[in-house]
PDB file of C-alpha atoms and ligand atoms in Angstrom:
ATOM      1  CA  MET A 631       0.000   0.000   0.000  1.00 73.00           C
ATOM      2  CA  ILE A 632       1.060   3.562  -0.592  1.00 83.00           C
ATOM      3  CA  GLU A 633       2.728   5.532   2.182  1.00 91.00           C
ATOM      4  CA  ILE A 634       1.458   9.089   2.502  1.00 96.00           C
ATOM      5  CA  SER A 635       3.767  11.478   4.305  1.00 97.00           C
ATOM      6  CA  SER A 636       2.822  14.681   2.476  1.00 98.00           C
ATOM      7  CA  LEU A 637      -0.688  15.475   1.329  1.00 98.00           C
ATOM      8  CA  CYS A 638      -1.654  18.309  -0.982  1.00 98.00           C
ATOM      9  CA  VAL A 639      -5.021  19.858  -0.153  1.00 98.00           C
ATOM     10  CA  TYR A 640      -6.832  22.046  -2.677  1.00 98.00           C
ATOM     11  CA  CYS A 641      -9.652  24.160  -1.268  1.00 98.00           C
ATOM     12  CA  GLY A 642     -11.339  27.550  -1.454  1.00 98.00           C
ATOM     13  CA  SER A 643      -9.572  30.834  -0.758  1.00 97.00           C
ATOM     14  CA  ARG A 644     -12.881  32.334   0.405  1.00 97.00           C
ATOM     15  CA  ILE A 645     -15.046  31.864   3.452  1.00 96.00           C
ATOM     16  CA  PRO A 646     -18.093  29.890   2.274  1.00 96.00           C
ATOM     17  CA  THR A 647     -21.672  30.708   3.215  1.00 97.00           C
ATOM     18  CA  ASP A 648     -22.168  27.360   4.970  1.00 98.00           C
ATOM     19  CA  PRO A 649     -20.044  27.276   8.168  1.00 97.00           C
ATOM     20  CA  ALA A 650     -20.000  23.460   8.003  1.00 98.00           C
ATOM     21  CA  HIS A 651     -17.313  23.749   5.322  1.00 98.00           C
ATOM     22  CA  LYS A 652     -15.092  25.672   7.725  1.00 98.00           C
ATOM     23  CA  GLU A 653     -15.541  22.922  10.298  1.00 98.00           C
ATOM     24  CA  ALA A 654     -14.678  20.324   7.654  1.00 98.00           C
ATOM     25  CA  ALA A 655     -11.404  22.105   6.793  1.00 98.00           C
ATOM     26  CA  ARG A 656     -10.547  22.298  10.496  1.00 98.00           C
ATOM     27  CA  ASN A 657     -11.339  18.604  10.875  1.00 98.00           C
ATOM     28  CA  LEU A 658      -9.003  17.618   8.034  1.00 98.00           C
ATOM     29  CA  GLY A 659      -6.207  19.752   9.513  1.00 98.00           C
ATOM     30  CA  HIS A 660      -6.552  17.889  12.809  1.00 98.00           C
ATOM     31  CA  GLN A 661      -6.589  14.518  11.041  1.00 98.00           C
ATOM     32  CA  LEU A 662      -3.369  15.367   9.204  1.00 98.00           C
ATOM     33  CA  ALA A 663      -1.575  16.361  12.397  1.00 98.00           C
ATOM     34  CA  GLU A 664      -2.821  13.262  14.245  1.00 98.00           C
ATOM     35  CA  ASN A 665      -1.617  10.998  11.438  1.00 97.00           C
ATOM     36  CA  GLY A 666       1.781  12.713  11.121  1.00 97.00           C
ATOM     37  CA  ILE A 667       1.048  13.799   7.544  1.00 98.00           C
ATOM     38  CA  ARG A 668       2.469  17.120   6.302  1.00 98.00           C
ATOM     39  CA  LEU A 669       0.041  19.524   4.687  1.00 98.00           C
ATOM     40  CA  ILE A 670       1.139  20.937   1.334  1.00 98.00           C
ATOM     41  CA  TYR A 671      -1.070  23.812   0.206  1.00 98.00           C
ATOM     42  CA  GLY A 672      -1.160  27.192  -1.527  1.00 98.00           C
ATOM     43  CA  GLY A 673       0.354  29.146   1.370  1.00 97.00           C
ATOM     44  CA  GLY A 674      -2.432  31.696   1.883  1.00 96.00           C
ATOM     45  CA  HIS A 675      -4.059  32.755   5.129  1.00 96.00           C
ATOM     46  CA  VAL A 676      -7.494  33.296   3.592  1.00 97.00           C
ATOM     47  CA  GLY A 677     -10.677  31.197   3.352  1.00 98.00           C
ATOM     48  CA  LEU A 678     -10.612  27.448   3.891  1.00 98.00           C
ATOM     49  CA  MET A 679      -6.910  27.496   3.004  1.00 98.00           C
ATOM     50  CA  GLY A 680      -6.122  29.564   6.079  1.00 97.00           C
ATOM     51  CA  ILE A 681      -8.438  27.488   8.253  1.00 98.00           C
ATOM     52  CA  ILE A 682      -6.862  24.139   7.358  1.00 98.00           C
ATOM     53  CA  ALA A 683      -3.343  25.529   7.792  1.00 98.00           C
ATOM     54  CA  ASP A 684      -4.188  26.993  11.226  1.00 98.00           C
ATOM     55  CA  ALA A 685      -5.919  23.780  12.338  1.00 98.00           C
ATOM     56  CA  THR A 686      -2.950  21.616  11.298  1.00 98.00           C
ATOM     57  CA  LEU A 687      -0.480  23.903  13.082  1.00 98.00           C
ATOM     58  CA  ASP A 688      -2.690  24.155  16.202  1.00 98.00           C
ATOM     59  CA  ALA A 689      -2.682  20.362  16.405  1.00 98.00           C
ATOM     60  CA  LYS A 690       1.155  20.403  16.138  1.00 98.00           C
ATOM     61  CA  GLY A 691       1.263  19.262  12.538  1.00 98.00           C
ATOM     62  CA  GLN A 692       3.598  20.471   9.780  1.00 98.00           C
ATOM     63  CA  VAL A 693       2.474  22.791   7.002  1.00 98.00           C
ATOM     64  CA  ILE A 694       4.295  23.763   3.833  1.00 98.00           C
ATOM     65  CA  GLY A 695       2.869  26.640   1.819  1.00 98.00           C
ATOM     66  CA  ILE A 696       3.783  27.491  -1.766  1.00 98.00           C
ATOM     67  CA  ILE A 697       2.704  30.880  -3.002  1.00 96.00           C
ATOM     68  CA  PRO A 698       3.650  32.985  -6.022  1.00 96.00           C
ATOM     69  CA  GLY A 699       5.105  36.403  -5.167  1.00 93.00           C
ATOM     70  CA  HIS A 700       2.230  38.276  -6.835  1.00 93.00           C
ATOM     71  CA  LEU A 701      -0.320  36.577  -4.536  1.00 92.00           C
ATOM     72  CA  HIS A 702       1.694  37.270  -1.400  1.00 85.00           C
ATOM     73  CA  ASP A 703      -0.606  40.204  -0.495  1.00 82.00           C
ATOM     74  CA  ILE A 704      -3.884  39.100  -2.106  1.00 85.00           C
ATOM     75  CA  GLU A 705      -3.933  35.685  -0.439  1.00 86.00           C
ATOM     76  CA  VAL A 706      -2.054  37.025   2.607  1.00 88.00           C
ATOM     77  CA  SER A 707       0.842  34.595   3.001  1.00 86.00           C
ATOM     78  CA  HIS A 708       0.561  32.645   6.228  1.00 88.00           C
ATOM     79  CA  GLU A 709       3.314  33.877   8.592  1.00 90.00           C
ATOM     80  CA  LYS A 710       3.559  30.878  10.891  1.00 94.00           C
ATOM     81  CA  LEU A 711       4.035  27.938   8.533  1.00 97.00           C
ATOM     82  CA  THR A 712       6.679  25.275   8.995  1.00 97.00           C
ATOM     83  CA  GLU A 713       7.974  26.381   5.569  1.00 97.00           C
ATOM     84  CA  LEU A 714       6.761  29.011   3.107  1.00 97.00           C
ATOM     85  CA  HIS A 715       8.094  28.885  -0.456  1.00 96.00           C
ATOM     86  CA  VAL A 716       7.605  32.066  -2.462  1.00 96.00           C
ATOM     87  CA  VAL A 717       7.814  31.149  -6.156  1.00 96.00           C
ATOM     88  CA  ASP A 718       7.757  33.094  -9.434  1.00 96.00           C
ATOM     89  CA  SER A 719       4.519  31.929 -11.033  1.00 96.00           C
ATOM     90  CA  MET A 720       1.263  29.984 -10.669  1.00 96.00           C
ATOM     91  CA  HIS A 721       2.725  27.230 -12.817  1.00 95.00           C
ATOM     92  CA  ILE A 722       5.781  26.810 -10.632  1.00 96.00           C
ATOM     93  CA  ARG A 723       3.492  26.797  -7.587  1.00 97.00           C
ATOM     94  CA  LYS A 724       1.357  23.981  -8.989  1.00 96.00           C
ATOM     95  CA  GLU A 725       4.386  22.005 -10.140  1.00 95.00           C
ATOM     96  CA  LYS A 726       6.069  22.310  -6.720  1.00 97.00           C
ATOM     97  CA  MET A 727       2.865  21.337  -4.915  1.00 98.00           C
ATOM     98  CA  PHE A 728       2.678  18.295  -7.182  1.00 97.00           C
ATOM     99  CA  GLN A 729       6.303  17.302  -6.646  1.00 96.00           C
ATOM    100  CA  MET A 730       6.179  17.624  -2.863  1.00 97.00           C
ATOM    101  CA  SER A 731       2.958  15.590  -2.445  1.00 97.00           C
ATOM    102  CA  ASP A 732       2.178  11.876  -2.317  1.00 97.00           C
ATOM    103  CA  ALA A 733      -1.550  12.391  -2.907  1.00 98.00           C
ATOM    104  CA  PHE A 734      -4.202  15.084  -3.346  1.00 98.00           C
ATOM    105  CA  VAL A 735      -7.390  15.854  -1.475  1.00 98.00           C
ATOM    106  CA  VAL A 736      -9.958  18.279  -2.860  1.00 98.00           C
ATOM    107  CA  LEU A 737     -12.261  20.066  -0.427  1.00 98.00           C
ATOM    108  CA  PRO A 738     -15.002  22.442  -1.574  1.00 98.00           C
ATOM    109  CA  GLY A 739     -13.641  25.497  -3.348  1.00 98.00           C
ATOM    110  CA  GLY A 740     -13.972  27.815  -6.310  1.00 98.00           C
ATOM    111  CA  LEU A 741     -12.329  28.358  -9.681  1.00 98.00           C
ATOM    112  CA  GLY A 742      -8.742  28.033  -8.465  1.00 98.00           C
ATOM    113  CA  THR A 743      -9.607  24.764  -6.724  1.00 98.00           C
ATOM    114  CA  LEU A 744     -11.160  23.480  -9.954  1.00 98.00           C
ATOM    115  CA  ASP A 745      -8.145  24.548 -11.986  1.00 98.00           C
ATOM    116  CA  GLU A 746      -5.745  22.738  -9.657  1.00 98.00           C
ATOM    117  CA  THR A 747      -7.939  19.624  -9.421  1.00 98.00           C
ATOM    118  CA  PHE A 748      -8.416  19.345 -13.167  1.00 98.00           C
ATOM    119  CA  GLU A 749      -4.742  19.742 -13.804  1.00 96.00           C
ATOM    120  CA  MET A 750      -4.088  16.729 -11.577  1.00 97.00           C
ATOM    121  CA  ILE A 751      -6.930  14.726 -13.158  1.00 97.00           C
ATOM    122  CA  THR A 752      -5.893  15.539 -16.733  1.00 96.00           C
ATOM    123  CA  TRP A 753      -2.246  14.758 -15.977  1.00 94.00           C
ATOM    124  CA  ARG A 754      -3.477  11.390 -14.750  1.00 94.00           C
ATOM    125  CA  GLN A 755      -5.419  10.955 -17.966  1.00 94.00           C
ATOM    126  CA  LEU A 756      -2.179  11.563 -19.874  1.00 93.00           C
ATOM    127  CA  ARG A 757      -0.481   8.971 -17.627  1.00 92.00           C
ATOM    128  CA  LEU A 758       2.012  11.567 -16.431  1.00 94.00           C
ATOM    129  CA  HIS A 759       1.376  10.425 -12.869  1.00 95.00           C
ATOM    130  CA  ASP A 760      -0.813   8.044 -10.851  1.00 95.00           C
ATOM    131  CA  LYS A 761      -0.843   9.692  -7.441  1.00 96.00           C
ATOM    132  CA  PRO A 762      -4.188   9.270  -5.646  1.00 97.00           C
ATOM    133  CA  ILE A 763      -6.734  12.092  -5.912  1.00 98.00           C
ATOM    134  CA  ILE A 764      -9.611  12.159  -3.405  1.00 98.00           C
ATOM    135  CA  LEU A 765     -12.579  14.411  -4.114  1.00 98.00           C
ATOM    136  CA  VAL A 766     -14.403  15.191  -0.878  1.00 98.00           C
ATOM    137  CA  ASN A 767     -18.055  15.586  -1.826  1.00 98.00           C
ATOM    138  CA  TYR A 768     -18.806  17.097   1.549  1.00 98.00           C
ATOM    139  CA  LYS A 769     -22.474  18.097   1.892  1.00 98.00           C
ATOM    140  CA  LYS A 770     -22.848  17.132  -1.804  1.00 98.00           C
ATOM    141  CA  TYR A 771     -20.911  20.233  -2.855  1.00 98.00           C
ATOM    142  CA  TRP A 772     -19.401  18.516  -5.905  1.00 98.00           C
ATOM    143  CA  ASP A 773     -22.622  16.789  -7.069  1.00 98.00           C
ATOM    144  CA  PRO A 774     -23.025  19.138 -10.080  1.00 98.00           C
ATOM    145  CA  LEU A 775     -19.421  18.415 -11.099  1.00 98.00           C
ATOM    146  CA  LEU A 776     -19.997  14.665 -10.866  1.00 98.00           C
ATOM    147  CA  LYS A 777     -23.125  15.104 -13.012  1.00 98.00           C
ATOM    148  CA  LEU A 778     -21.027  16.959 -15.556  1.00 98.00           C
ATOM    149  CA  PHE A 779     -18.669  13.963 -15.692  1.00 98.00           C
ATOM    150  CA  ASP A 780     -21.626  11.652 -16.461  1.00 98.00           C
ATOM    151  CA  HIS A 781     -22.805  14.075 -19.131  1.00 98.00           C
ATOM    152  CA  MET A 782     -19.368  14.271 -20.767  1.00 98.00           C
ATOM    153  CA  ILE A 783     -18.996  10.486 -20.713  1.00 98.00           C
ATOM    154  CA  GLU A 784     -22.482  10.040 -22.207  1.00 98.00           C
ATOM    155  CA  ALA A 785     -21.627  12.510 -24.950  1.00 98.00           C
ATOM    156  CA  GLY A 786     -18.486  10.562 -25.756  1.00 98.00           C
ATOM    157  CA  PHE A 787     -16.002  13.315 -24.936  1.00 98.00           C
ATOM    158  CA  VAL A 788     -14.611  11.582 -21.869  1.00 97.00           C
ATOM    159  CA  GLU A 789     -13.739   7.917 -21.453  1.00 97.00           C
ATOM    160  CA  LYS A 790     -15.535   5.966 -18.715  1.00 96.00           C
ATOM    161  CA  GLU A 791     -12.187   5.178 -17.108  1.00 95.00           C
ATOM    162  CA  ALA A 792     -11.922   8.858 -16.175  1.00 96.00           C
ATOM    163  CA  LEU A 793     -14.115   8.098 -13.172  1.00 97.00           C
ATOM    164  CA  GLY A 794     -11.277   5.910 -11.936  1.00 96.00           C
ATOM    165  CA  PHE A 795      -8.767   8.776 -11.975  1.00 97.00           C
ATOM    166  CA  PHE A 796     -10.107  10.034  -8.660  1.00 98.00           C
ATOM    167  CA  LYS A 797     -12.006   8.634  -5.711  1.00 98.00           C
ATOM    168  CA  VAL A 798     -15.089  10.327  -4.292  1.00 98.00           C
ATOM    169  CA  VAL A 799     -15.764  10.272  -0.550  1.00 98.00           C
ATOM    170  CA  GLU A 800     -18.736  11.872   1.153  1.00 98.00           C
ATOM    171  CA  ARG A 801     -17.608  12.161   4.770  1.00 98.00           C
ATOM    172  CA  MET A 802     -14.524  13.652   6.380  1.00 98.00           C
ATOM    173  CA  GLU A 803     -13.823  10.410   8.235  1.00 98.00           C
ATOM    174  CA  ASP A 804     -13.634   8.545   4.914  1.00 98.00           C
ATOM    175  CA  ILE A 805     -10.607  10.506   3.665  1.00 98.00           C
ATOM    176  CA  MET A 806      -7.833   8.716   5.604  1.00 97.00           C
ATOM    177  CA  PRO A 807      -9.135   5.185   4.927  1.00 97.00           C
ATOM    178  CA  ALA A 808      -9.402   6.033   1.208  1.00 97.00           C
ATOM    179  CA  LEU A 809      -5.826   7.313   1.188  1.00 96.00           C
ATOM    180  CA  LEU A 810      -4.502   4.291   3.059  1.00 90.00           C
ATOM    181  CA  LYS A 811      -6.268   1.944   0.635  1.00 91.00           C
ATOM    182  CA  ALA A 812      -4.848   3.650  -2.453  1.00 92.00           C
ATOM    183  CA  PRO A 813      -2.539   1.444  -4.518  1.00 88.00           C
ATOM    184  CA  GLU A 814       1.192   2.062  -4.706  1.00 89.00           C
ATOM    185  CA  THR A 815       2.107   4.528  -7.478  1.00 91.00           C
ATOM    186  CA  GLU A 816       3.794   2.963 -10.497  1.00 89.00           C
ATOM    187  CA  ILE A 817       4.495   5.925 -12.726  1.00 89.00           C
ATOM    188  CA  LYS A 818       7.654   7.902 -12.107  1.00 87.00           C
ATOM    189  CA  ALA A 819       6.429  11.410 -12.859  1.00 83.00           C
ATOM    190  CA  ASP A 820       8.639  13.235 -15.369  1.00 78.00           C
ATOM    191  CA  ILE A 821       8.157  16.881 -14.556  1.00 74.00           C
ATOM    192  CA  SER A 822       9.738  17.997 -17.857  1.00 78.00           C
ATOM    193  CA  LYS A 823       6.576  16.793 -19.638  1.00 77.00           C
ATOM    194  CA  PHE A 824       4.218  18.922 -17.525  1.00 75.00           C
TER     195      PHE A 824
HETATM  196  P1  AMP B  99     -10.386  29.412  -5.218  1.00 70.00           P
HETATM  197  O1  AMP B  99     -10.873  28.012  -5.313  1.00 70.00           O
HETATM  198  O2  AMP B  99     -10.695  30.220  -6.479  1.00 70.00           O
HETATM  199  O3  AMP B  99     -10.802  30.127  -3.981  1.00 70.00           O
HETATM  200  O4  AMP B  99      -8.783  29.333  -5.224  1.00 70.00           O
HETATM  201  C1  AMP B  99      -8.105  28.394  -4.453  1.00 70.00           C
HETATM  202  C2  AMP B  99      -6.621  28.494  -4.740  1.00 70.00           C
HETATM  203  O5  AMP B  99      -6.379  28.127  -6.089  1.00 70.00           O
HETATM  204  C3  AMP B  99      -6.015  29.883  -4.570  1.00 70.00           C
HETATM  205  O6  AMP B  99      -4.816  29.747  -3.828  1.00 70.00           O
HETATM  206  C4  AMP B  99      -5.683  30.281  -5.999  1.00 70.00           C
HETATM  207  O7  AMP B  99      -4.556  31.131  -6.056  1.00 70.00           O
HETATM  208  C5  AMP B  99      -5.360  28.957  -6.613  1.00 70.00           C
HETATM  209  N1  AMP B  99      -5.287  28.834  -8.086  1.00 70.00           N
HETATM  210  C6  AMP B  99      -4.542  27.914  -8.716  1.00 70.00           C
HETATM  211  N2  AMP B  99      -4.615  28.004 -10.033  1.00 70.00           N
HETATM  212  C7  AMP B  99      -5.417  29.031 -10.295  1.00 70.00           C
HETATM  213  C8  AMP B  99      -5.897  29.627 -11.496  1.00 70.00           C
HETATM  214  N3  AMP B  99      -5.505  29.193 -12.713  1.00 70.00           N
HETATM  215  N4  AMP B  99      -6.744  30.659 -11.360  1.00 70.00           N
HETATM  216  C9  AMP B  99      -7.102  31.091 -10.142  1.00 70.00           C
HETATM  217  N5  AMP B  99      -6.690  30.562  -8.989  1.00 70.00           N
HETATM  218  C10 AMP B  99      -5.842  29.549  -9.055  1.00 70.00           C
END
């Protein structure tokens, strides 16, 4: 089975209307610290991103943030991280987050979260990597996205196997078991192809 020591979490940079999502981000931060798993994330101190980073640190976990210089002020770089990497561009940020992580978890979020998630899913489609991707459909937030997948498959634009590129869990307590059950990665990711 795969060993997860660093987990990349993609999630919203805004505070959502439903406070349950904030609680969910906090919960995942605590789970990471308890399981000795480092959080790799976008480095901001805003929205769910800030909440999960704070929760992980509060529970004595390790957090590595990767933020491009131009977002330093907009996303308010977190000052208390274990490590903060300030990089030159969004692309370098995403590449570094990929390289440093053994797996990816997607919490509810907005356009940036979708961009990051789809990059990981499409790279899997291209067989550039096979790291596990867990989509947390907390409170059914991603239901419309999952419907879109069905629609695209039905229309013939997406292969059925695409549903196997990521695993969907509904509850926060299902994340760790899904990660621990994920098969060992076989593909040695070649970053020059990204
Ligand atoms: P959001 O889901 O829009 O709140 O954004 C979550 C995170 O995704 C933020 O840290 C954004 O900077 C980041 N992000 C990554 N790629 C992009 C992109 N292409 N456009 C916008 N945000 C992005």
